[in-house]
Amino acid sequence: MTEKKLADGRVLRNFAIGQLGWAILSGVVSNWLLFFYMPSEETIAAGMPLFITQGIVFAGMTIIGLITAFCRLVDGFIDPFIASKSDSLNHPLGRRIPFMRWFAVPFGIMTVVVFTLPGMGSEVFNDVALFVCLVTFYVSLSLYCTPFNALIPELGRTQELRVNLSTYISVTYFIGTAVAYLVPTIAGLFQASLSIDGAYRVTIAILAAIAIACMLLPAFTIDENTYAQTEPSTTPMGKSVIKTFQNKEFQVFEVSDILYWVAITMFQTGMPFYVTSLMGLDSSMNFVLFAGMTVISLAFYAPVNILAKRLGKKKLVSFAFFFFCAAFAVTSICGLFGIPALAWGGLVAVLAAIPMAILGILPQAVLADIAESDAVETGENREGMFYAARTFSMTLGQSLAMILFSSIAAVGSGGMGYRATALVATAFCLMGGMVFMRYREKRVLGVIGAAKE
């Protein structure tokens, strides 16, 4: 097997810009889908139309909760198929770059369509259109992101490169998510001449164009053959999935990751509602608070990078899970006790910033360790399948979160449903931290170290 070059800073930065692009698109749908299609009373009063069926429709669930959950589950089962096709692709450009070139544009276009087509007809038409559009959106997301993520262990082939790359993509992920929170702020610039829903659609189209350009940058500037092993895998999809889930350390990671995604998705989905309904602030403050959270979080990136190399990743990730519980718990009582709204917003931002820094960087590096140790032990490079499985955990977690949030938020009045969602997020985060404590980091790193020696 030919020895490949180690990626330099330029390659890592270009790769991270791809993350910026897809984080914008993912953030737009994750943060604003419910806000757009299941608006709060305050948003309806501001002029937002109702496009789809509202309220509880089945077993305590809303139509948008059912649609998003089912679409994400469909996407989760497609991910292993995409990963298998990427792992086994025999193409002059490599196994990952062709997918990134082919599907960046469809991914961006579908983000815009999700907020456009389901508002063009009757309520029933819009329900069906939203379902079809969301399925297509999540499939296009996987077609770009699964091969993209599979490059992480290939470009980060040393522990130092791995942590550095995870830091870079975490920075661009948070910047992308922060940009996604700008949607109501930018939309406000167009509302003098457009309806509120029209302003949102124009804003999303602008952000999608920027995101597409970002996603295409690594696809056309990184030579995969120079830095990554591009020999196609010959393991059939079914066997590859089974072998991946037989890895005991991955089993621990996967369960904790599902619980994490339930918690963080409920928190992120709830932010627009926590800010407007519980804190009583304007919707434009979503960006201000998230930007502040991101700036504080970025200040901890360098310490996290250094501490991860000295203390190991497990200790920091476990700490972050439990610290996040405090942020979620405080969110559940924000707006009470006569404390000013901005004080509540600042407190939540500060508390969430530290675990965001840790969990934004290290889980990707932990998974890269697991994938590399598995390759050493089995002799097969199945990075795509490991990252597809992580995408499945994200998908499953987000699907459950959307069902839980849309159902719990509809219960009670005066914001009680929103407070309950924050408490449920706290419980899931606590369980995730307890599960991750069982991860055997020393064993994984020992396998990698022995192979290199």
XYZ file of C-alpha atoms in Angstrom:
453
model
C 0.000 0.000 0.000
C 1.512 3.342 -1.094
C 2.431 5.752 1.695
C 0.371 8.921 1.403
C 1.349 12.499 2.253
C 0.165 14.074 5.479
C -2.342 16.881 4.943
C -1.029 20.403 5.548
C -2.836 23.397 7.015
C -4.172 24.568 3.654
C -5.831 21.209 3.003
C -7.373 21.098 6.471
C -8.715 24.652 6.152
C -10.207 24.028 2.707
C -11.840 20.857 4.002
C -13.278 22.750 6.968
C -14.879 25.308 4.647
C -16.917 22.444 3.197
C -18.215 21.870 6.719
C -19.151 25.561 6.882
C -21.339 25.100 3.810
C -23.282 22.067 4.925
C -23.601 23.409 8.480
C -25.434 26.438 7.078
C -27.902 24.248 5.173
C -28.404 21.781 8.011
C -28.773 24.634 10.499
C -31.409 26.397 8.396
C -33.625 23.297 8.345
C -32.923 22.194 11.930
C -33.457 25.639 13.465
C -36.204 27.149 11.341
C -38.384 24.330 9.984
C -40.629 24.200 13.061
C -40.544 27.979 13.399
C -41.722 28.325 9.774
C -44.327 25.549 9.647
C -45.486 25.446 13.302
C -45.136 29.122 14.244
C -45.696 30.456 17.746
C -48.572 32.812 18.522
C -46.159 35.746 18.408
C -44.946 34.795 14.910
C -48.502 34.285 13.629
C -49.406 37.727 14.982
C -46.458 39.136 13.032
C -48.011 37.840 9.794
C -46.699 34.281 9.302
C -49.315 32.172 7.432
C -50.178 28.609 8.451
C -49.246 26.268 5.604
C -49.609 22.752 7.044
C -51.932 20.947 9.454
C -51.497 22.276 13.004
C -52.016 20.688 16.424
C -52.010 17.068 17.583
C -53.038 14.635 14.843
C -52.022 11.157 16.075
C -50.908 9.600 19.379
C -49.986 12.977 20.837
C -47.853 13.932 17.833
C -48.092 16.807 15.364
C -48.019 16.410 11.586
C -44.641 18.114 11.311
C -43.240 15.920 14.075
C -44.397 12.795 12.249
C -43.098 14.029 8.886
C -39.655 15.047 10.124
C -39.201 11.910 12.204
C -40.154 9.575 9.359
C -38.016 11.451 6.840
C -34.980 11.276 9.105
C -35.465 7.572 9.697
C -35.676 6.973 5.931
C -32.471 8.950 5.584
C -30.830 6.940 8.365
C -31.453 3.670 6.566
C -30.142 5.126 3.298
C -26.865 6.255 4.920
C -25.281 2.760 5.048
C -26.088 2.273 1.368
C -24.400 5.573 0.492
C -21.429 4.727 2.722
C -21.039 1.330 1.066
C -21.139 2.916 -2.397
C -18.548 5.478 -1.326
C -16.253 2.887 0.316
C -16.367 0.716 -2.813
C -16.234 3.487 -5.437
C -13.499 3.007 -8.030
C -13.018 6.475 -9.568
C -9.922 8.404 -10.737
C -10.742 11.201 -8.264
C -11.012 8.832 -5.285
C -13.840 7.426 -3.181
C -15.185 10.641 -1.584
C -14.488 13.665 -3.794
C -16.773 12.565 -6.685
C -19.794 12.453 -4.352
C -18.918 15.902 -2.984
C -18.759 17.346 -6.502
C -21.962 15.693 -7.705
C -24.270 16.456 -4.783
C -23.289 19.866 -3.345
C -25.635 21.735 -5.711
C -28.676 19.419 -5.260
C -28.213 19.668 -1.490
C -28.365 23.476 -1.612
C -31.329 23.538 -3.996
C -33.384 21.162 -1.846
C -32.853 23.395 1.197
C -34.640 26.199 -0.628
C -37.372 23.895 -1.980
C -38.212 22.651 1.550
C -39.346 26.181 2.454
C -40.992 26.930 -0.911
C -42.963 24.065 -2.433
C -44.986 23.160 0.737
C -46.533 26.633 0.655
C -47.890 26.507 -2.887
C -51.225 24.725 -2.420
C -53.889 23.478 -0.045
C -53.175 22.240 3.473
C -53.189 18.584 2.381
C -50.982 19.346 -0.625
C -48.551 21.192 1.624
C -48.408 18.282 4.094
C -47.540 15.845 1.297
C -45.137 18.272 -0.377
C -43.273 18.846 2.892
C -42.882 15.100 3.350
C -41.490 14.591 -0.184
C -39.212 17.627 0.015
C -37.784 16.648 3.404
C -37.034 13.088 2.292
C -35.184 14.436 -0.745
C -33.370 17.026 1.381
C -32.060 14.465 3.855
C -31.000 12.067 1.108
C -29.057 14.845 -0.622
C -27.511 15.771 2.749
C -26.285 12.202 3.188
C -24.952 11.987 -0.363
C -22.621 14.900 0.398
C -21.949 14.537 4.125
C -21.314 10.782 4.433
C -18.372 10.801 1.954
C -17.228 14.150 3.387
C -17.044 12.794 6.938
C -15.295 9.625 5.747
C -12.324 11.817 4.753
C -11.751 12.911 8.373
C -9.637 9.886 9.460
C -7.879 9.926 6.060
C -6.815 13.572 6.291
C -6.139 13.325 10.039
C -3.809 10.340 10.077
C -1.909 11.331 13.235
C -3.383 12.166 16.640
C -2.210 15.785 16.318
C -3.679 16.174 12.818
C -6.877 14.482 13.954
C -7.486 16.867 16.846
C -6.463 19.860 14.696
C -8.819 18.844 11.884
C -11.648 18.233 14.351
C -10.981 21.710 15.768
C -11.111 23.319 12.313
C -14.363 21.651 11.301
C -15.882 22.407 14.682
C -15.104 26.105 14.218
C -16.693 26.171 10.776
C -19.650 24.104 12.010
C -20.432 26.649 14.703
C -19.904 29.559 12.326
C -22.253 27.882 9.846
C -24.850 27.273 12.543
C -24.494 30.897 13.688
C -25.034 32.072 10.101
C -28.184 29.918 9.978
C -29.462 31.772 13.049
C -29.201 35.000 11.022
C -32.254 34.015 8.949
C -34.793 36.261 10.776
C -32.297 39.140 10.938
C -31.606 39.051 7.199
C -35.277 38.397 6.439
C -36.125 41.591 8.301
C -34.287 43.546 5.603
C -36.748 42.280 2.976
C -40.001 42.538 4.935
C -40.664 46.099 3.825
C -41.299 44.812 0.289
C -42.121 41.124 0.906
C -44.383 39.099 3.185
C -42.737 37.501 6.212
C -42.706 34.064 4.575
C -41.401 35.526 1.307
C -38.598 37.309 3.155
C -37.596 34.047 4.832
C -37.516 32.249 1.480
C -35.322 34.884 -0.182
C -32.957 34.795 2.791
C -32.675 31.002 2.676
C -31.967 31.110 -1.078
C -29.097 33.574 -0.495
C -27.597 31.445 2.264
C -27.962 28.295 0.128
C -25.949 29.905 -2.696
C -23.159 30.789 -0.243
C -23.263 27.266 1.207
C -22.965 25.616 -2.216
C -19.829 27.653 -2.978
C -18.312 26.591 0.354
C -19.110 22.896 -0.215
C -17.575 22.916 -3.693
C -14.271 24.421 -2.484
C -12.802 21.228 -0.941
C -14.328 19.136 -3.732
C -12.246 20.995 -6.322
C -9.094 21.897 -4.330
C -8.238 18.663 -2.475
C -6.556 15.796 -4.331
C -7.880 12.780 -2.472
C -5.336 10.449 -4.105
C -2.470 12.414 -2.552
C -3.629 12.143 1.060
C -6.044 9.204 1.378
C -6.060 5.489 0.719
C -8.438 5.197 -2.229
C -8.466 1.427 -2.721
C -12.139 0.400 -2.909
C -13.538 -1.837 -0.182
C -14.836 -5.197 -1.389
C -17.022 -5.974 1.638
C -20.743 -6.121 0.734
C -22.950 -3.530 2.415
C -24.733 -5.963 4.735
C -21.505 -7.499 6.055
C -19.922 -4.050 6.378
C -22.815 -2.819 8.524
C -22.662 -5.931 10.728
C -18.891 -5.676 11.198
C -19.155 -2.001 12.064
C -21.766 -2.531 14.754
C -19.873 -5.517 16.177
C -17.151 -3.143 17.360
C -17.799 -2.846 21.121
C -16.254 0.612 21.494
C -18.361 1.836 18.613
C -21.477 0.436 20.282
C -20.810 2.619 23.334
C -20.069 5.636 21.165
C -23.204 5.127 19.070
C -25.614 4.864 22.015
C -24.144 7.920 23.744
C -24.205 9.796 20.444
C -27.905 9.091 19.867
C -28.706 10.407 23.343
C -26.540 13.472 22.697
C -28.316 14.280 19.431
C -31.722 13.999 21.072
C -30.645 16.493 23.737
C -28.835 19.008 21.520
C -31.516 18.936 18.798
C -34.259 19.631 21.324
C -32.180 22.521 22.669
C -31.377 23.995 19.242
C -34.927 23.523 17.957
C -36.253 25.146 21.089
C -33.927 28.166 21.041
C -36.219 30.388 18.921
C -39.094 29.531 21.269
C -37.028 29.912 24.464
C -35.864 33.336 23.298
C -39.256 34.691 22.196
C -41.783 32.888 24.384
C -39.857 32.309 27.639
C -37.381 35.201 27.723
C -39.701 37.627 25.916
C -37.000 38.819 23.500
C -37.306 39.606 19.789
C -36.580 36.745 17.357
C -33.530 38.636 16.031
C -31.898 37.981 19.427
C -31.500 34.327 18.427
C -28.469 35.258 16.375
C -27.075 37.586 19.034
C -27.249 34.908 21.719
C -25.948 32.120 19.496
C -23.147 34.370 18.223
C -22.202 35.193 21.796
C -22.313 31.493 22.670
C -20.087 30.749 19.665
C -17.537 33.469 20.483
C -17.235 32.250 24.072
C -17.021 28.666 22.827
C -14.267 29.547 20.341
C -12.230 31.022 23.196
C -12.115 27.520 24.704
C -11.026 25.792 21.492
C -7.304 26.219 22.058
C -7.472 24.915 25.666
C -9.630 21.972 24.544
C -7.157 21.192 21.756
C -4.253 21.194 24.214
C -6.035 19.336 27.024
C -7.284 16.616 24.664
C -3.696 15.802 23.719
C -2.608 15.736 27.369
C -5.581 14.262 29.241
C -7.226 12.247 26.475
C -10.578 12.755 24.832
C -12.731 10.579 27.111
C -12.382 12.733 30.243
C -13.244 15.939 28.408
C -16.216 14.478 26.521
C -17.677 12.997 29.707
C -17.269 16.325 31.501
C -19.002 18.132 28.607
C -22.047 15.854 28.755
C -22.615 16.611 32.429
C -21.903 20.338 32.079
C -24.435 20.580 29.250
C -27.045 19.237 31.681
C -26.636 22.420 33.729
C -27.211 24.600 30.653
C -30.366 22.718 29.695
C -31.711 22.756 33.260
C -31.225 26.523 33.551
C -33.014 26.989 30.217
C -36.085 25.282 31.688
C -36.513 28.089 34.249
C -35.449 31.083 32.151
C -37.820 34.057 32.264
C -38.801 33.430 35.894
C -37.981 35.063 39.269
C -37.995 38.606 37.884
C -34.529 38.283 36.383
C -34.061 40.431 33.220
C -34.477 38.593 29.917
C -30.987 39.456 28.669
C -29.468 38.108 31.885
C -31.165 34.759 31.278
C -29.970 34.736 27.680
C -26.409 35.543 28.718
C -26.388 32.859 31.416
C -27.609 30.146 29.029
C -25.063 31.248 26.410
C -22.149 31.093 28.859
C -23.147 27.739 30.344
C -23.618 26.124 26.929
C -20.408 27.543 25.433
C -17.927 25.272 27.228
C -19.541 21.892 26.450
C -20.231 23.128 22.911
C -16.485 23.614 22.433
C -15.675 20.116 23.676
C -18.488 18.232 21.958
C -17.971 20.227 18.804
C -14.367 19.026 18.487
C -13.780 15.673 20.137
C -16.548 13.199 19.125
C -15.348 13.284 15.500
C -11.806 12.578 16.684
C -13.037 9.750 18.961
C -14.850 8.136 16.037
C -11.758 8.498 13.839
C -9.771 6.651 16.542
C -12.352 3.860 16.624
C -12.396 3.575 12.811
C -8.594 3.430 12.631
C -8.268 0.830 15.389
C -10.941 -1.266 13.677
C -9.019 -1.038 10.395
C -5.881 -2.250 12.181
C -7.689 -5.208 13.734
C -9.752 -6.247 10.696
C -7.495 -5.157 7.827
C -10.429 -3.337 6.157
C -10.821 0.401 5.615
C -14.519 1.106 6.239
C -14.355 4.745 7.320
C -17.441 5.560 5.270
C -19.529 2.984 7.094
C -18.437 4.236 10.525
C -19.380 7.795 9.637
C -22.614 6.632 8.014
C -23.425 4.898 11.280
C -22.732 8.158 13.112
C -24.992 9.950 10.661
C -27.616 7.329 11.532
C -27.209 8.100 15.234
C -27.608 11.804 14.461
C -30.622 11.007 12.290
C -32.267 8.783 14.887
C -31.565 11.262 17.675
C -32.879 14.211 15.691
C -35.969 12.274 14.617
C -36.823 11.378 18.203
C -36.085 14.950 19.265
C -38.449 16.402 16.679
C -41.253 14.066 17.759
C -40.648 14.819 21.423
C -40.264 18.567 20.985
C -43.286 19.111 18.746
C -45.445 16.937 21.023
C -44.230 18.245 24.395
C -44.221 21.885 23.253
C -47.909 21.616 22.333
C -48.834 20.606 25.902
C -49.957 23.229 28.399
C -49.935 27.000 28.032
C -47.830 29.973 29.024
C -44.643 28.328 27.805
C -44.895 25.264 30.076
C -44.439 22.934 27.109
C -41.232 24.701 26.111
C -39.870 24.433 29.669
C -40.650 20.720 29.674
C -38.639 20.229 26.468
C -35.544 21.663 28.168
C -35.975 19.276 31.118
C -36.328 16.288 28.788
C -33.144 17.403 26.984
C -31.391 17.482 30.365
C -32.383 13.863 31.077
C -31.160 12.605 27.702
C -27.844 14.442 28.055
C -27.306 12.935 31.510
C -27.918 9.427 30.155
C -25.536 10.089 27.263
C -22.726 11.043 29.621
C -23.253 7.954 31.763
C -23.083 5.689 28.698
C -19.947 7.351 27.312
C -18.136 6.708 30.597
C -17.931 3.049 29.450
C -15.786 3.907 26.381
C -12.323 2.242 26.662
C -10.077 4.906 25.173
C -6.808 3.342 26.369
C -7.553 0.115 24.524
C -8.371 1.924 21.248
C -5.264 4.106 21.334
C -3.182 1.090 22.344
C -4.193 -0.785 19.179
C -3.330 2.247 17.004
C -0.023 2.816 18.755
C 1.047 -0.835 18.515
C 0.336 -0.866 14.780
C 2.393 2.244 14.146
C 5.306 0.908 16.182
